[in-house]
Tab-separated table of C-alpha atoms in Angstrom:
chain	number	residue	atom	x	y	z
A	1	MET	CA	0.000	0.000	0.000
A	2	MET	CA	2.773	2.379	0.762
A	3	LYS	CA	4.275	2.010	-2.697
A	4	GLY	CA	1.035	2.982	-4.429
A	5	LYS	CA	0.741	6.290	-2.576
A	6	LYS	CA	4.354	7.306	-3.330
A	7	GLN	CA	3.949	6.500	-6.997
A	8	LYS	CA	0.853	8.697	-7.273
A	9	LYS	CA	2.726	11.624	-5.690
A	10	ASN	CA	5.639	11.220	-8.128
A	11	GLN	CA	3.291	11.319	-11.105
A	12	GLY	CA	2.214	14.844	-10.130
A	13	ILE	CA	5.813	16.030	-9.872
A	14	ALA	CA	6.613	14.603	-13.312
A	15	LEU	CA	3.672	16.521	-14.787
A	16	ILE	CA	4.833	19.782	-13.175
A	17	ILE	CA	8.407	19.255	-14.435
A	18	THR	CA	7.115	18.505	-17.941
A	19	ILE	CA	4.965	21.655	-17.984
A	20	ALA	CA	7.906	23.733	-16.678
A	21	VAL	CA	10.247	22.383	-19.378
A	22	ILE	CA	7.669	23.014	-22.127
A	23	THR	CA	7.113	26.562	-20.814
A	24	LEU	CA	10.862	27.179	-20.784
A	25	LEU	CA	11.227	25.860	-24.344
A	26	ILE	CA	8.336	27.996	-25.611
A	27	SER	CA	9.657	31.186	-23.980
A	28	THR	CA	13.179	30.509	-25.317
A	29	THR	CA	11.822	29.914	-28.817
A	30	MET	CA	9.773	33.110	-28.710
A	31	GLU	CA	12.781	35.137	-27.543
A	32	LEU	CA	14.982	33.703	-30.307
A	33	ASN	CA	12.269	34.496	-32.853
A	34	ARG	CA	12.068	38.088	-31.601
A	35	ARG	CA	15.845	38.514	-31.770
A	36	ALA	CA	15.980	37.068	-35.290
A	37	GLY	CA	13.253	39.492	-36.391
A	38	ASP	CA	15.098	42.424	-34.829
A	39	ALA	CA	18.331	41.384	-36.559
A	40	ALA	CA	16.562	41.117	-39.923
A	41	GLU	CA	14.969	44.549	-39.474
A	42	PHE	CA	18.298	46.091	-38.439
A	43	THR	CA	19.955	44.593	-41.514
A	44	GLY	CA	17.283	46.087	-43.778
A	45	VAL	CA	17.575	49.512	-42.166
A	46	THR	CA	21.365	49.426	-42.476
A	47	ARG	CA	21.102	48.429	-46.156
A	48	ASP	CA	18.680	51.287	-46.882
A	49	ARG	CA	20.815	53.790	-44.981
A	50	LEU	CA	23.906	52.745	-46.958
A	51	LYS	CA	22.050	53.078	-50.283
A	52	LEU	CA	20.802	56.551	-49.334
A	53	SER	CA	24.279	57.577	-48.230
A	54	HIS	CA	25.736	56.561	-51.596
A	55	MET	CA	22.928	58.299	-53.473
A	56	THR	CA	23.350	61.572	-51.582
A	57	SER	CA	27.132	61.562	-51.933
A	58	SER	CA	26.698	60.985	-55.685
A	59	GLY	CA	24.360	63.968	-55.920
A	60	VAL	CA	26.639	66.213	-53.874
A	61	ASN	CA	29.700	65.201	-55.908
A	62	MET	CA	27.827	65.839	-59.165
A	63	ALA	CA	26.791	69.295	-57.917
A	64	MET	CA	30.346	70.077	-56.823
A	65	ALA	CA	31.700	69.021	-60.229
A	66	LEU	CA	29.119	71.236	-61.940
A	67	LEU	CA	30.140	74.219	-59.795
A	68	ILE	CA	33.855	73.591	-60.424
A	69	LYS	CA	33.167	73.494	-64.175
A	70	ASP	CA	31.214	76.756	-63.865
A	71	LYS	CA	34.080	78.420	-61.994
A	72	LYS	CA	36.522	77.430	-64.752
A	73	ASP	CA	34.175	78.751	-67.456
A	74	GLY	CA	33.735	82.255	-66.034
A	75	GLU	CA	33.731	84.520	-63.026
A	76	ILE	CA	30.154	85.827	-63.274
A	77	ASP	CA	27.219	83.875	-61.850
A	78	SER	CA	23.685	84.222	-63.133
A	79	LEU	CA	20.467	82.240	-63.014
A	80	GLN	CA	20.854	81.421	-66.726
A	81	GLU	CA	23.853	79.180	-66.099
A	82	GLU	CA	23.756	75.402	-66.109
A	83	TRP	CA	24.016	75.030	-62.320
A	84	ALA	CA	20.808	77.042	-61.811
A	85	ASP	CA	18.794	75.178	-64.462
A	86	LYS	CA	16.806	72.367	-62.847
A	87	GLU	CA	16.321	70.572	-66.179
A	88	SER	CA	20.042	70.413	-66.944
A	89	ILE	CA	20.708	69.135	-63.428
A	90	ALA	CA	17.999	66.491	-63.918
A	91	ASP	CA	19.660	65.473	-67.209
A	92	LEU	CA	23.004	65.098	-65.452
A	93	LEU	CA	21.369	63.046	-62.693
A	94	GLY	CA	19.849	60.837	-65.391
A	95	ASP	CA	23.398	59.761	-66.263
A	96	ILE	CA	23.732	58.317	-62.747
A	97	PRO	CA	21.433	55.272	-62.700
A	98	PHE	CA	19.880	54.197	-59.419
A	99	PRO	CA	17.993	50.883	-59.407
A	100	GLU	CA	15.804	52.008	-56.511
A	101	GLY	CA	14.764	55.545	-55.744
A	102	ALA	CA	15.313	58.877	-57.401
A	103	LEU	CA	17.598	61.768	-56.617
A	104	THR	CA	16.956	65.483	-57.001
A	105	VAL	CA	19.546	68.211	-56.532
A	106	GLU	CA	18.990	71.947	-56.328
A	107	ILE	CA	21.792	74.502	-56.220
A	108	GLN	CA	20.989	77.957	-54.844
A	109	ASP	CA	23.105	81.086	-54.900
A	110	GLU	CA	23.185	82.293	-51.295
A	111	LEU	CA	24.760	85.630	-52.219
A	112	SER	CA	21.780	86.521	-54.402
A	113	LYS	CA	19.427	86.504	-51.421
A	114	ILE	CA	18.451	89.737	-49.708
A	115	GLN	CA	20.076	90.163	-46.314
A	116	VAL	CA	16.981	90.599	-44.183
A	117	ASN	CA	18.941	90.667	-40.934
A	118	ALA	CA	20.942	93.638	-42.224
A	119	LEU	CA	17.680	95.548	-42.626
A	120	VAL	CA	16.399	95.015	-39.086
A	121	LYS	CA	19.589	94.990	-37.000
A	122	PHE	CA	20.775	98.520	-36.458
A	123	PRO	CA	23.623	99.551	-36.043
A	124	ASP	CA	25.073	96.075	-36.697
A	125	GLY	CA	23.078	95.890	-39.938
A	126	LYS	CA	25.408	98.369	-41.576
A	127	ASP	CA	28.082	95.617	-41.629
A	128	PHE	CA	26.454	93.591	-44.402
A	129	ASN	CA	28.131	91.501	-47.080
A	130	GLN	CA	29.424	93.921	-49.731
A	131	ASP	CA	29.417	91.231	-52.455
A	132	GLN	CA	25.649	91.327	-52.432
């Protein structure tokens, strides 16, 4: 009789251990799945960031080359030059193929802008940029 009672008590412990092991396995699997998803998302974000970095550096380098060419061609800047024409810039960007995405570049002449701060800051406003 004594053996029968001990065996029944051990069956309950085995069930609890089995449930604990299954719970541990499920939680471990879910955590690994979450980490794998995070790693995949991080990889995608890094890939996109690298592509955008290369695209922007290509656009900036193209704009710099256009401005260097303009400086060699003449000393006077006007809005009729190639660097100010959005269509000619778009044509130049068309020579740089990007499989995904599109790039737009706009070059603005900062010296052609009116110095608003020089108008409202007196007496410091009298020290404006003479080139303008």
